[in-house]
Amino acid sequence: MKFLQGFKKFTWISLALILIFSAAMPIQARVINDDRATLANQEDSNYAFVQFGDAPIASYDGSISGYESTKPSKGQKVNLNSPAANKYGKRLQAQRENYIKWLAKQFPQVEVVTEYAVTFNGVGIKLNGISLKEVSRGPGALKTGYSGTYQKAMSDSTSLINAEPVWNALGGQAGAGEGMKVGVIDSGIDQKHEFLKANEGMEAPTGYPKGAAEFTSNKVIVAKVFHQEPWQTPEAVDSHGTHVAGTIAGKAGTMPELGDKPLSGVAPAAYIGNYNVFPGNVENAKSLFIAKAVEEAVKDGMDVLNLSLGGTPHKGADLLDMTVNAAVDAGVAVAISAGNEGPGYYTVGSPGTADKVITVAATTNSRSFAMFLESEALEEGKTVATTGTAGGKVTEALSGEYTVWADHAGGDKLACSPISGKPLEGKLALIQRGNCTFAEKINNAAAAGAAGAIIYQLDGVEEPIPMSSDGALIPAVMIGNSAGNELIDSSENRSVTITYPLTEVETTPNLLANFSSWGPTPNYQLKPDVAAPGVNIYSSVVGGGYELYQGTSMASPHVAGAAAVLLANSKEKGLGWGPAEVKAALMGTANDVEGSVIPDTDVSDPLKVGSGLIDLGQAMEPAAMAFPSSLSFGLVRPAGEQTYQIAFTLVNSSDQEQIYTINSDENLSINSNEVTLNPKESKEVTVTVRNRGSQGPGQQGTPEFMSGYINVTSTQGDIRIPYLYVIDYNR
């Protein structure tokens, strides 16, 4: 991501998955897709339901003369053995029997396969060739419909954060996050998109919609714009915000064009608020207006905010850091992308530097959509290839001879500068990724006469990514580094075929993305806090389609959706959770990141991944919670009398007494290595820096990052608390 600074009085903020794309640093990647997903893919036309007019037992409110209410009081369960339930149940049974007798006479081939009375008043039938219209004419039938077919997934990324057990525990995927309101501070939301339609029966809460009603729905309940140009509207033009919204709360069971798996957001039943700070084709927004959007979202009653954006971090607290921290104080959980400036320390962007928010790093997904590059020059005969966007997109099978760019450019492998003449006439140019945008590379190849380009990955990086190549003049694909070197080494057969159309391919999941920003902040705070999938994320775009994007922008909405699910669960169970508990639960229960796209990268370092990959299933019932959820000691001097200590509060969040064992590494000492707590009881634990470095007073040296984890274990489960301090040898 390229951070831009505007006028002297304003700070400019760029999308964390920004619209300026670097070949050396992948910010956004797309596979453009058709939006026509047919309903037939989601339903089985041989099975149907028939609903009758009266409410089921669990919902009946006593409105029928002679029948008392069977609906339970708040906090109670329905009593199916009560006289009222027995009497009303017989009424519903008579309705079913009347319909079944009619059905047997009119359409004997139709089978009644199930009956309902408690949570639904109706029957399930197997049609066996009879139309839905015909069976809808029976006595008492209020509504008929085909049976839905449900599968688990959101481009597989939800499985990586362990969302399925949560969906099951909450009574079904479609209801996860119910009632929660998630504000998306981004580039607008396409409220007409199929993936962002309201669930059946879902209506905007009382007092909504807010803002420009023409850009709202029963799902997208707020549409507001924040920009210095007064003629701008909340309408989504750029797709970034729509993609983010789909990951957060896309409708469960939606079938896209690519693949055979239905999509779902993490919290499909949550409402969405559109707070557009990048209206129209605006690529940069002032922090003044983003801060106003945050304030308005808090006033509008949002439960969660997602900010997939970032700008230059500052020493001290900047406007947005303060604003988002205050939003957390107001009771709103805030998820923010870490930024795409990695690898490298101090690259987390603002406002992900704010200490109270949940700042999110990006990991790889388990699938993508790609094509294949076939060649006898490859040891295995073929390799996975991803394509570009716009003019760089491969739209049909492509064959030809390739030539190595470096052979025509004095050893230059990157094609960031043009070469004279047309030495690549009709060939496919083999170019290494790095240093300039994909479009620049591709167009330099086009100027040299190439018919297409083959970009191969950075040294040590094996999996290709979809490229953003808007403005490119010829089609292009990307392949892994080893495959690229195999093509270079081949001196005989230099023919290749690029297959089409796209197909689903497996990728290596749970690896730290090479672009994901690392901490610490300029104030020596530990960031990021957690990680989530952010590579090859398939979600909605403006106009009805679906595309693959990547960036920490795609990781953050997984956490925002998880926060909505946790808050909804807390509300349902009366747990009283707020933003701090959500953060503690997600951080404490996070899992190890399994590796990195960049070889030899230490992913056990919290400065790269925070606590690790979120685990929504574990976060629902953490064995304990720690407040704060990470410990940042700041600068530590090697010598002197000063003691560096932080106390955290350990809370037993389980429903039984727990004995907790608390351990860390040699860098820290802990005043209580064993703590016994009753349910909901808490105790303060003091942690002291023990290892202050080996250099003596007055010696100079590079500051040293000391980071790791404090492990809290019990029979109920474990949590961990990341820590950081910086040994300053220059003071």
XYZ file of C-alpha atoms in Angstrom:
731
model
C 0.000 0.000 0.000
C 1.287 3.381 -0.919
C 0.583 5.911 1.817
C -0.059 9.414 0.554
C 0.054 12.717 2.391
C -2.229 15.530 1.354
C -2.449 19.167 2.296
C -0.673 20.434 5.394
C -3.759 20.464 7.603
C -5.085 17.039 6.607
C -3.963 13.434 6.830
C -4.836 11.302 3.850
C -5.804 7.690 4.345
C -5.622 4.990 1.700
C -7.560 1.752 1.501
C -5.580 -1.056 3.112
C -6.397 -2.996 0.019
C -5.764 0.099 -2.073
C -6.384 0.810 -5.701
C -2.697 1.359 -6.495
C -1.160 -2.029 -7.142
C 2.458 -3.002 -6.790
C 3.945 -6.064 -8.389
C 6.477 -6.225 -5.600
C 3.814 -5.859 -2.936
C 0.419 -7.414 -3.743
C -2.307 -5.088 -2.582
C -5.354 -6.237 -4.468
C -6.091 -9.259 -6.613
C -9.222 -10.082 -8.560
C -10.791 -12.725 -10.684
C -13.718 -11.033 -12.354
C -16.838 -13.116 -12.330
C -20.327 -13.291 -13.742
C -23.098 -12.594 -11.224
C -25.676 -15.040 -12.525
C -25.966 -17.711 -9.862
C -29.199 -19.620 -10.294
C -31.542 -20.455 -7.468
C -31.650 -24.015 -8.711
C -28.155 -24.515 -7.387
C -29.427 -23.874 -3.857
C -32.710 -25.781 -3.859
C -33.967 -29.286 -4.395
C -37.123 -29.066 -6.504
C -38.324 -32.497 -5.476
C -38.732 -31.564 -1.820
C -40.909 -28.759 -0.516
C -42.597 -27.344 2.542
C -46.161 -26.255 3.127
C -46.843 -23.672 5.813
C -50.236 -23.139 7.436
C -51.647 -19.896 8.709
C -51.547 -20.295 12.475
C -48.351 -19.652 14.401
C -46.415 -22.647 15.743
C -46.539 -23.468 19.448
C -43.304 -21.665 20.278
C -44.585 -18.432 18.694
C -48.310 -18.427 19.384
C -49.305 -15.313 21.336
C -52.868 -16.142 22.415
C -54.579 -14.093 19.698
C -57.110 -16.823 18.821
C -60.246 -16.876 20.964
C -60.333 -19.902 23.253
C -56.619 -20.693 23.013
C -54.152 -19.358 25.594
C -50.693 -18.180 24.632
C -48.017 -20.859 24.322
C -45.151 -18.446 23.648
C -42.653 -18.608 26.538
C -41.833 -15.586 28.671
C -38.486 -13.902 28.241
C -35.655 -16.102 29.467
C -37.854 -19.183 29.664
C -38.227 -22.267 27.441
C -41.428 -23.367 25.813
C -43.408 -25.835 27.954
C -44.797 -28.422 25.584
C -46.527 -30.263 28.428
C -48.692 -27.365 29.524
C -52.494 -27.573 29.065
C -52.324 -24.585 26.711
C -49.696 -26.260 24.521
C -51.621 -29.534 24.418
C -54.860 -27.818 23.410
C -53.262 -25.575 20.785
C -51.169 -28.484 19.500
C -54.331 -30.460 18.766
C -55.616 -27.521 16.713
C -52.444 -27.548 14.596
C -52.608 -31.332 14.260
C -56.144 -31.086 12.896
C -54.937 -28.576 10.261
C -52.184 -30.948 9.151
C -54.495 -33.967 9.031
C -57.022 -32.053 6.940
C -54.364 -31.087 4.423
C -52.828 -34.588 4.335
C -56.263 -36.151 3.576
C -56.743 -33.673 0.723
C -53.262 -34.404 -0.586
C -53.800 -38.177 -0.513
C -56.986 -37.798 -2.558
C -55.704 -35.256 -5.102
C -52.070 -36.308 -5.502
C -51.489 -39.789 -4.055
C -47.924 -39.897 -5.421
C -46.872 -37.013 -3.116
C -45.255 -38.244 0.103
C -45.491 -36.502 3.463
C -42.003 -36.930 4.888
C -42.216 -34.801 8.041
C -44.601 -32.715 10.147
C -43.994 -29.629 12.290
C -45.833 -27.948 15.151
C -43.430 -26.430 17.674
C -41.148 -24.152 15.645
C -43.006 -24.302 12.342
C -46.631 -25.004 11.517
C -46.658 -27.181 8.427
C -45.468 -30.291 6.650
C -42.561 -31.393 4.500
C -43.339 -33.289 1.312
C -41.675 -35.103 -1.558
C -43.349 -33.949 -4.756
C -42.505 -36.853 -7.085
C -43.328 -34.852 -10.202
C -46.215 -32.724 -8.883
C -45.707 -28.959 -9.131
C -45.411 -26.631 -6.192
C -48.355 -24.630 -7.505
C -50.640 -27.641 -7.391
C -49.886 -28.589 -3.778
C -50.261 -24.943 -2.700
C -54.020 -25.148 -3.346
C -54.693 -27.449 -0.412
C -56.794 -26.417 2.607
C -55.055 -24.050 5.025
C -51.896 -23.666 2.931
C -50.438 -20.221 3.471
C -47.050 -20.570 1.797
C -45.066 -23.193 -0.109
C -41.419 -23.359 -1.138
C -38.663 -25.693 -2.196
C -36.289 -27.188 0.327
C -32.917 -25.472 0.545
C -29.654 -27.398 0.253
C -27.016 -26.225 2.732
C -23.247 -26.622 2.713
C -20.558 -25.070 4.876
C -18.080 -22.513 3.517
C -17.158 -18.918 2.620
C -14.620 -19.546 -0.121
C -13.367 -21.934 2.561
C -11.977 -19.092 4.680
C -14.648 -19.498 7.378
C -13.496 -23.053 7.987
C -10.004 -21.726 8.689
C -11.312 -19.591 11.559
C -13.425 -22.497 12.883
C -16.786 -20.837 12.299
C -18.824 -23.992 11.633
C -19.092 -25.188 15.273
C -20.333 -21.744 16.219
C -22.944 -21.731 13.460
C -24.127 -25.162 14.590
C -24.227 -24.142 18.247
C -26.288 -21.093 17.366
C -28.932 -23.201 15.644
C -27.756 -22.775 12.077
C -25.394 -20.854 9.875
C -27.979 -18.374 8.602
C -28.719 -17.038 12.092
C -25.165 -16.255 13.199
C -24.738 -12.672 14.394
C -28.463 -12.068 14.529
C -29.451 -8.564 15.602
C -25.926 -7.168 15.570
C -25.162 -4.050 13.545
C -21.785 -3.816 11.809
C -20.667 -0.471 10.440
C -18.429 -0.736 7.362
C -16.337 2.407 6.988
C -15.189 1.940 3.442
C -16.151 2.649 -0.192
C -19.878 1.949 0.023
C -22.016 -1.185 -0.198
C -24.072 -2.442 -3.113
C -27.327 -3.032 -1.242
C -28.884 -4.745 -4.268
C -26.282 -7.512 -4.427
C -27.676 -11.041 -4.061
C -25.041 -11.864 -1.432
C -26.126 -8.878 0.663
C -29.856 -9.476 0.601
C -31.732 -9.840 3.872
C -32.629 -13.273 5.151
C -36.271 -14.226 4.835
C -38.244 -12.323 7.452
C -35.361 -9.963 8.222
C -36.504 -6.366 8.549
C -34.669 -3.201 9.429
C -34.813 -2.466 13.190
C -37.038 0.264 14.535
C -35.538 3.657 13.742
C -33.824 2.472 10.580
C -32.942 3.069 7.808
C -30.729 6.036 8.476
C -29.188 8.278 5.850
C -29.997 8.045 2.146
C -32.865 5.541 2.066
C -32.444 4.767 -1.649
C -29.137 3.035 -0.851
C -30.498 0.966 2.052
C -32.454 -2.259 2.468
C -33.635 -4.516 5.274
C -30.016 -5.711 5.462
C -28.028 -2.544 4.721
C -29.724 -0.285 7.251
C -27.515 2.827 7.029
C -26.177 4.708 3.994
C -24.146 7.832 4.707
C -21.290 9.582 2.960
C -18.387 11.490 4.495
C -16.398 13.591 2.063
C -15.444 17.156 1.451
C -17.352 17.264 -1.824
C -21.023 17.846 -0.913
C -22.399 16.296 -4.099
C -21.030 12.835 -3.272
C -23.511 10.104 -2.321
C -23.219 6.853 -0.345
C -23.614 4.827 -3.549
C -20.985 2.129 -4.003
C -18.910 2.630 -7.141
C -15.641 1.004 -6.119
C -16.130 -2.611 -4.970
C -13.860 -2.678 -1.931
C -16.582 -1.999 0.654
C -19.021 -4.423 -0.971
C -16.383 -7.162 -0.859
C -15.693 -6.454 2.812
C -19.417 -6.438 3.656
C -19.876 -9.830 2.008
C -17.156 -11.377 4.147
C -18.715 -9.939 7.291
C -22.372 -10.740 6.734
C -23.035 -12.231 3.296
C -26.179 -14.341 3.027
C -25.611 -18.017 3.825
C -26.122 -20.431 0.951
C -25.498 -17.962 -1.873
C -24.150 -19.657 -5.004
C -21.633 -17.663 -7.076
C -20.456 -18.424 -10.591
C -17.113 -20.043 -9.748
C -16.872 -23.249 -7.768
C -19.554 -25.567 -6.448
C -19.618 -24.293 -2.868
C -22.115 -21.782 -1.534
C -20.833 -18.622 0.104
C -21.590 -17.200 3.522
C -20.324 -14.316 5.551
C -19.053 -14.978 9.067
C -22.192 -13.415 10.597
C -24.920 -13.890 7.958
C -27.737 -12.573 10.150
C -26.035 -9.295 11.079
C -27.157 -5.910 9.763
C -24.696 -3.711 7.885
C -24.160 0.026 7.966
C -22.654 1.767 4.925
C -20.388 4.642 5.979
C -18.821 5.649 2.676
C -15.575 7.578 3.030
C -14.330 6.671 -0.474
C -17.339 7.716 -2.606
C -17.346 7.542 -6.394
C -13.831 6.946 -7.681
C -12.160 8.588 -4.678
C -9.017 6.697 -3.674
C -7.957 8.743 -0.656
C -9.933 10.129 2.273
C -9.071 12.691 4.890
C -8.845 11.551 8.492
C -11.293 14.336 9.435
C -14.069 12.657 7.518
C -13.144 9.129 8.549
C -13.222 10.237 12.178
C -16.664 11.763 11.588
C -17.842 8.499 10.072
C -16.649 6.629 13.173
C -18.512 9.081 15.405
C -21.704 8.811 13.357
C -21.519 5.027 13.421
C -21.294 5.056 17.209
C -24.258 7.462 17.407
C -26.213 5.247 15.036
C -25.921 2.312 17.425
C -23.470 0.084 15.569
C -22.200 -2.839 17.660
C -19.087 -3.467 15.552
C -17.018 -1.352 13.169
C -14.724 -2.519 10.390
C -12.073 -0.221 8.966
C -10.191 -1.890 6.126
C -8.050 1.161 5.536
C -4.770 2.563 6.679
C -2.382 5.491 6.617
C 1.008 6.579 7.863
C 1.422 5.822 11.588
C 2.506 8.592 13.912
C 4.391 8.904 17.143
C 1.883 9.641 19.857
C -1.856 9.335 19.228
C -3.236 10.648 15.941
C -6.827 11.691 15.248
C -8.023 8.307 14.092
C -6.231 6.421 16.842
C -8.058 8.524 19.389
C -11.356 8.274 17.544
C -11.392 4.497 17.241
C -10.196 4.083 20.834
C -13.094 6.267 21.954
C -15.460 4.115 19.896
C -14.275 1.109 21.902
C -14.841 3.086 25.097
C -18.381 3.694 23.875
C -18.960 -0.052 23.747
C -18.281 -0.735 20.062
C -15.907 -3.512 18.969
C -13.558 -2.231 16.256
C -11.619 -4.388 13.760
C -8.928 -2.722 11.631
C -6.585 -4.052 8.963
C -2.902 -4.076 9.889
C -1.799 -2.816 6.472
C -0.075 -4.225 3.407
C 3.375 -2.718 3.857
C 5.078 -5.897 5.045
C 7.362 -7.593 5.423
C 9.229 -5.335 7.787
C 9.006 -3.924 11.281
C 7.103 -0.698 12.039
C 4.851 -1.161 9.018
C 1.435 -1.406 10.751
C -0.624 1.580 9.578
C -2.869 3.984 11.431
C -5.512 3.543 12.858
C -4.472 -0.086 13.344
C -1.919 1.341 15.756
C -4.676 2.193 18.279
C -4.252 0.049 21.358
C -7.915 -0.791 22.101
C -8.972 -1.976 18.640
C -8.385 -5.429 17.157
C -5.700 -5.095 14.479
C -5.599 -7.931 11.966
C -2.787 -9.548 9.965
C -3.460 -11.646 6.849
C -2.971 -15.350 6.225
C -3.516 -17.542 3.173
C -6.766 -19.245 2.201
C -7.146 -22.927 1.328
C -8.466 -22.460 -2.207
C -8.389 -20.166 -5.190
C -9.600 -20.093 -8.785
C -6.939 -20.353 -11.435
C -5.875 -21.889 -14.737
C -2.844 -23.966 -15.695
C 0.282 -23.246 -17.684
C 1.327 -26.407 -19.513
C 4.817 -26.955 -20.950
C 7.273 -29.786 -21.536
C 9.849 -27.515 -19.967
C 8.193 -28.094 -16.585
C 9.151 -31.159 -14.599
C 5.503 -32.000 -13.840
C 4.195 -30.826 -17.199
C 2.014 -28.076 -15.816
C 1.741 -25.526 -13.022
C -1.001 -23.384 -11.504
C -1.324 -19.951 -13.099
C -3.382 -16.967 -11.989
C -4.441 -14.165 -14.276
C -4.804 -10.401 -14.182
C -7.657 -7.941 -14.430
C -8.988 -5.798 -17.266
C -6.581 -5.880 -20.238
C -4.315 -8.284 -18.398
C -7.032 -10.886 -18.028
C -6.809 -14.169 -19.911
C -10.235 -14.798 -21.455
C -9.488 -17.802 -23.654
C -6.936 -20.569 -24.002
C -3.584 -19.184 -25.106
C -0.624 -20.991 -26.718
C 2.748 -19.843 -28.007
C 6.461 -19.659 -27.457
C 7.900 -17.845 -24.468
C 11.079 -15.846 -24.267
C 12.951 -14.687 -21.177
C 12.860 -10.915 -20.710
C 16.306 -10.875 -19.099
C 17.834 -12.312 -22.290
C 16.756 -9.183 -24.152
C 17.341 -6.622 -21.393
C 20.937 -7.115 -20.311
C 20.042 -9.421 -17.428
C 17.212 -7.292 -16.062
C 14.513 -9.742 -14.938
C 11.854 -7.271 -13.755
C 10.770 -5.395 -16.910
C 10.227 -2.151 -15.053
C 11.988 -0.292 -17.870
C 11.264 -0.597 -21.611
C 13.672 -2.041 -24.153
C 14.115 -0.746 -27.668
C 12.616 -2.313 -30.732
C 10.346 -5.351 -31.005
C 12.577 -8.272 -29.994
C 9.644 -10.137 -28.378
C 7.376 -10.028 -31.437
C 4.548 -12.559 -31.010
C 6.163 -14.229 -27.975
C 5.104 -14.590 -24.339
C 7.498 -12.607 -22.150
C 8.777 -14.364 -18.996
C 9.300 -11.705 -16.317
C 9.966 -11.825 -12.574
C 7.685 -10.094 -10.140
C 9.057 -7.109 -8.241
C 9.705 -3.351 -7.992
C 6.933 -1.966 -10.230
C 3.263 -2.574 -10.958
C 2.017 -5.523 -12.936
C 0.581 -3.194 -15.587
C 3.977 -1.530 -16.075
C 5.702 -4.860 -16.609
C 3.025 -6.146 -18.961
C 2.936 -2.956 -21.020
C 6.714 -2.835 -21.360
C 6.466 -6.368 -22.741
C 3.684 -5.271 -25.090
C 5.795 -2.363 -26.342
C 8.536 -4.884 -27.160
C 6.060 -6.832 -29.304
C 5.000 -9.535 -26.841
C 1.586 -11.158 -27.278
C 1.325 -11.940 -23.558
C 3.298 -12.055 -20.312
C 4.177 -14.746 -17.821
C 5.088 -13.260 -14.435
C 6.906 -15.600 -12.061
C 6.962 -15.161 -8.318
C 9.561 -13.601 -6.041
C 12.494 -15.766 -4.974
C 11.299 -18.448 -2.561
C 7.587 -17.789 -3.164
C 5.852 -20.720 -4.822
C 2.161 -19.867 -4.982
C 0.992 -17.329 -7.567
C -1.622 -14.698 -6.795
C -4.313 -13.104 -8.950
C -2.810 -9.890 -10.317
C -4.419 -6.491 -10.541
C -3.396 -5.322 -13.994
C -5.898 -2.611 -14.873
C -4.523 -0.676 -17.820
C -2.555 -3.624 -19.190
C -2.521 -4.020 -22.977
C -1.929 -7.781 -23.311
C -3.062 -10.820 -21.271
C -0.857 -12.119 -18.481
C -0.565 -14.923 -15.943
C 1.501 -15.497 -12.816
C 3.253 -18.737 -11.853
C 5.410 -19.800 -8.896
C 9.106 -19.073 -8.584
C 10.322 -22.642 -9.150
C 8.166 -23.036 -12.258
C 9.529 -19.769 -13.603
C 13.101 -20.924 -13.089
C 12.337 -24.245 -14.790
C 11.152 -22.327 -17.850
C 14.291 -20.187 -17.778
C 16.534 -23.248 -17.563
C 14.917 -24.952 -20.540
C 16.974 -24.402 -23.684
C 15.039 -26.657 -26.059
C 11.259 -26.695 -25.775
C 9.856 -23.233 -25.128
C 6.227 -23.805 -26.019
C 3.475 -23.184 -23.453
C -0.297 -23.482 -23.321
C -2.404 -21.522 -20.871
C -5.674 -23.324 -20.179
C -9.095 -21.749 -19.852
C -11.587 -21.446 -18.132
C -10.718 -20.992 -14.466
C -10.952 -23.955 -12.146
C -10.877 -24.369 -8.384
C -7.425 -25.194 -7.022
C -6.183 -25.995 -3.550
C -3.696 -23.626 -1.970
C -1.649 -23.887 1.207
C -3.667 -22.368 4.066
C -2.651 -20.628 7.296
C 0.571 -19.073 6.033
C 1.403 -15.466 6.856
C 0.907 -13.374 3.715
C 4.061 -11.776 2.360
C 2.419 -8.321 2.272
C 1.023 -8.369 5.829
C 2.401 -5.530 7.964
C 4.493 -6.162 11.066
C 4.670 -4.253 14.350
C 5.573 -2.613 16.556
C 3.867 0.767 16.385
C 5.970 3.938 16.544
C 5.025 4.014 20.240
C 6.459 0.514 20.765
C 3.041 -1.081 21.211
C 2.521 -4.691 20.191
C 0.555 -4.970 16.953
C -1.067 -6.725 15.135
C -3.388 -8.449 17.620
C -4.586 -11.459 15.614
C -4.509 -12.925 12.117
C -7.267 -14.067 9.749
C -7.510 -15.217 6.110
C -6.730 -12.382 3.698
C -5.438 -14.048 0.509
C -7.710 -15.208 -2.326
C -10.896 -14.212 -0.518
C -13.914 -14.662 -2.766
C -16.725 -12.214 -2.082
C -19.211 -9.771 -3.576
C -18.407 -6.799 -5.818
C -20.514 -3.954 -7.166
C -22.969 -4.951 -9.851
C -23.733 -8.455 -8.668
C -20.515 -10.340 -9.315
C -17.866 -11.990 -7.168
C -14.099 -11.575 -7.212
C -10.962 -12.780 -5.487
C -9.269 -10.028 -3.480
C -6.336 -10.122 -1.144
C -4.967 -7.801 1.496
C -5.339 -7.238 5.210
C -8.534 -5.498 4.114
C -9.910 -8.997 3.544
C -8.627 -10.311 6.896
C -10.191 -7.613 9.064
C -13.828 -8.351 8.098
C -13.399 -11.959 9.252
C -12.687 -10.536 12.701
C -15.533 -8.006 12.485
C -17.918 -10.833 11.621
C -16.527 -12.943 14.457
C -17.061 -10.028 16.861
C -20.693 -9.764 15.766
C -21.235 -13.483 16.386
C -19.619 -13.316 19.833
C -21.658 -10.271 20.859
C -24.873 -11.865 19.645
C -24.048 -15.004 21.614
C -23.262 -12.930 24.694
C -26.552 -11.082 24.397
C -28.437 -14.320 23.976
C -26.736 -15.918 26.984
C -26.641 -12.816 29.180
C -22.857 -12.912 29.450
C -22.496 -9.145 29.355
C -19.590 -9.105 26.913
C -18.333 -5.869 25.409
C -15.404 -4.980 23.117
C -12.762 -5.880 25.701
C -14.202 -9.354 26.217
C -14.466 -9.936 22.471
C -10.830 -8.960 22.028
C -9.721 -11.061 24.992
C -11.622 -14.110 23.747
C -10.287 -13.871 20.181
C -6.708 -13.184 21.242
C -6.525 -15.675 24.070
C -7.794 -18.615 22.012
C -5.977 -17.904 18.728
C -3.937 -20.676 17.111
C -0.440 -20.838 15.670
C 0.082 -19.597 12.134
C 1.636 -22.574 10.352
C 4.263 -20.780 8.324
C 4.881 -17.911 5.954
C 4.729 -17.310 2.229
C 8.213 -15.851 2.677
C 10.692 -18.604 3.593
C 12.541 -18.464 6.917
C 10.065 -16.030 8.475
C 9.538 -16.623 12.202
C 5.749 -16.760 12.545
C 5.997 -17.478 16.282
C 6.824 -13.781 16.654
C 3.779 -11.821 17.898
C 5.039 -8.753 16.007
C 3.975 -10.526 12.818
C 0.811 -12.399 13.832
C -0.227 -11.130 17.263
C -1.799 -14.008 19.166
C -2.253 -15.968 15.938
C -5.081 -17.164 13.707
C -8.489 -16.566 15.281
C -10.568 -19.584 16.313
C -14.191 -18.532 16.611
C -15.268 -21.894 18.006
C -12.797 -21.659 20.889
C -13.498 -17.957 21.439
C -17.140 -18.741 22.183
C -16.118 -20.453 25.434
C -12.645 -19.295 26.501
C -11.141 -20.974 29.543
C -10.029 -17.573 30.827
C -9.678 -13.966 29.784
C -6.808 -11.553 30.286
C -7.180 -7.768 30.534
C -5.235 -6.284 28.837
C -4.975 -9.068 26.279
C -1.392 -8.236 25.308
C 1.440 -6.627 27.246
C 3.532 -3.806 25.751
C 6.298 -2.633 28.088
C 7.727 -0.084 25.662
C 11.411 0.877 25.786
C 13.581 -0.876 28.341
C 17.045 0.365 29.318
C 19.763 -2.246 29.822
C 20.958 -0.668 33.055
C 19.571 1.408 35.906
C 17.288 1.055 38.909
C 13.988 1.266 37.026
C 11.686 -1.759 37.154
C 9.558 -2.559 34.124
C 6.260 -4.124 35.172
C 2.735 -4.581 33.855
C -0.191 -6.110 35.725
C -2.958 -7.971 33.940
C -6.234 -9.201 35.345
C -6.966 -12.886 34.854
C -10.678 -13.741 34.831
C -12.178 -17.207 35.133
C -14.734 -17.046 32.326
C -15.800 -20.677 32.768
C -18.663 -21.944 34.924
C -16.499 -23.940 37.341
C -13.535 -23.413 39.642
C -10.228 -23.442 37.793
C -6.593 -23.766 38.789
C -4.524 -21.807 36.277
C -0.809 -22.348 35.709
C 0.953 -19.266 34.323
C 4.326 -19.550 32.575
C 6.502 -17.571 30.201
C 10.046 -17.669 28.875
C 13.289 -16.408 30.391
C 12.547 -12.813 29.403
C 9.864 -12.343 32.071
C 9.120 -13.210 35.663
C 5.586 -13.669 36.989
C 4.562 -13.091 40.585
C 1.923 -15.857 40.604
C 2.612 -19.021 38.663
C -0.539 -20.692 39.949
C -3.910 -19.036 40.511
C -7.150 -20.629 41.720
C -10.331 -18.804 40.708
C -14.022 -19.447 41.217
C -16.367 -18.883 38.269
C -16.270 -15.210 37.179
C -13.655 -14.473 39.851
C -10.544 -12.501 38.890
C -7.048 -11.823 40.157
C -4.316 -9.395 39.222
C -1.042 -10.900 38.022
C 2.173 -8.856 37.840
C 4.716 -9.451 35.071
C 8.247 -8.046 35.277
C 10.919 -7.744 32.596
C 13.856 -9.937 33.594
C 16.123 -10.005 30.529
C 17.296 -6.447 29.864
C 20.086 -7.296 27.455
C 23.765 -8.084 27.702
C 25.339 -4.739 26.859
C 26.566 -2.535 29.638
C 25.853 1.157 30.327
C 27.054 3.547 27.689
C 27.352 0.922 24.956
C 25.594 1.633 21.691
C 23.640 -0.831 19.593
C 20.552 -1.511 17.543
C 17.328 -1.685 19.606
C 16.356 -5.301 20.203
C 12.778 -6.573 20.026
C 11.900 -9.028 22.781
C 8.568 -10.730 22.197
C 6.807 -13.972 23.015
C 3.859 -15.403 24.912
C 2.663 -15.906 28.455
C 0.819 -19.233 28.584
C -2.131 -19.753 30.906
C -3.203 -23.390 31.181
C -5.995 -25.213 33.007
C -8.027 -28.391 32.747
C -10.752 -26.363 31.008
C -8.440 -25.060 28.314
C -5.597 -22.667 27.592
C -5.076 -19.076 26.571
C -1.981 -17.095 25.718
C -0.985 -13.473 26.124
C 1.564 -11.959 23.704
C 4.131 -9.517 25.046
C 6.687 -7.055 23.673
C 9.443 -4.856 24.966
C 12.258 -3.085 23.161
C 15.746 -2.977 24.646
C 17.131 0.463 23.873
C 20.931 0.287 23.901
C 21.232 3.962 22.942
C 19.946 5.429 26.179
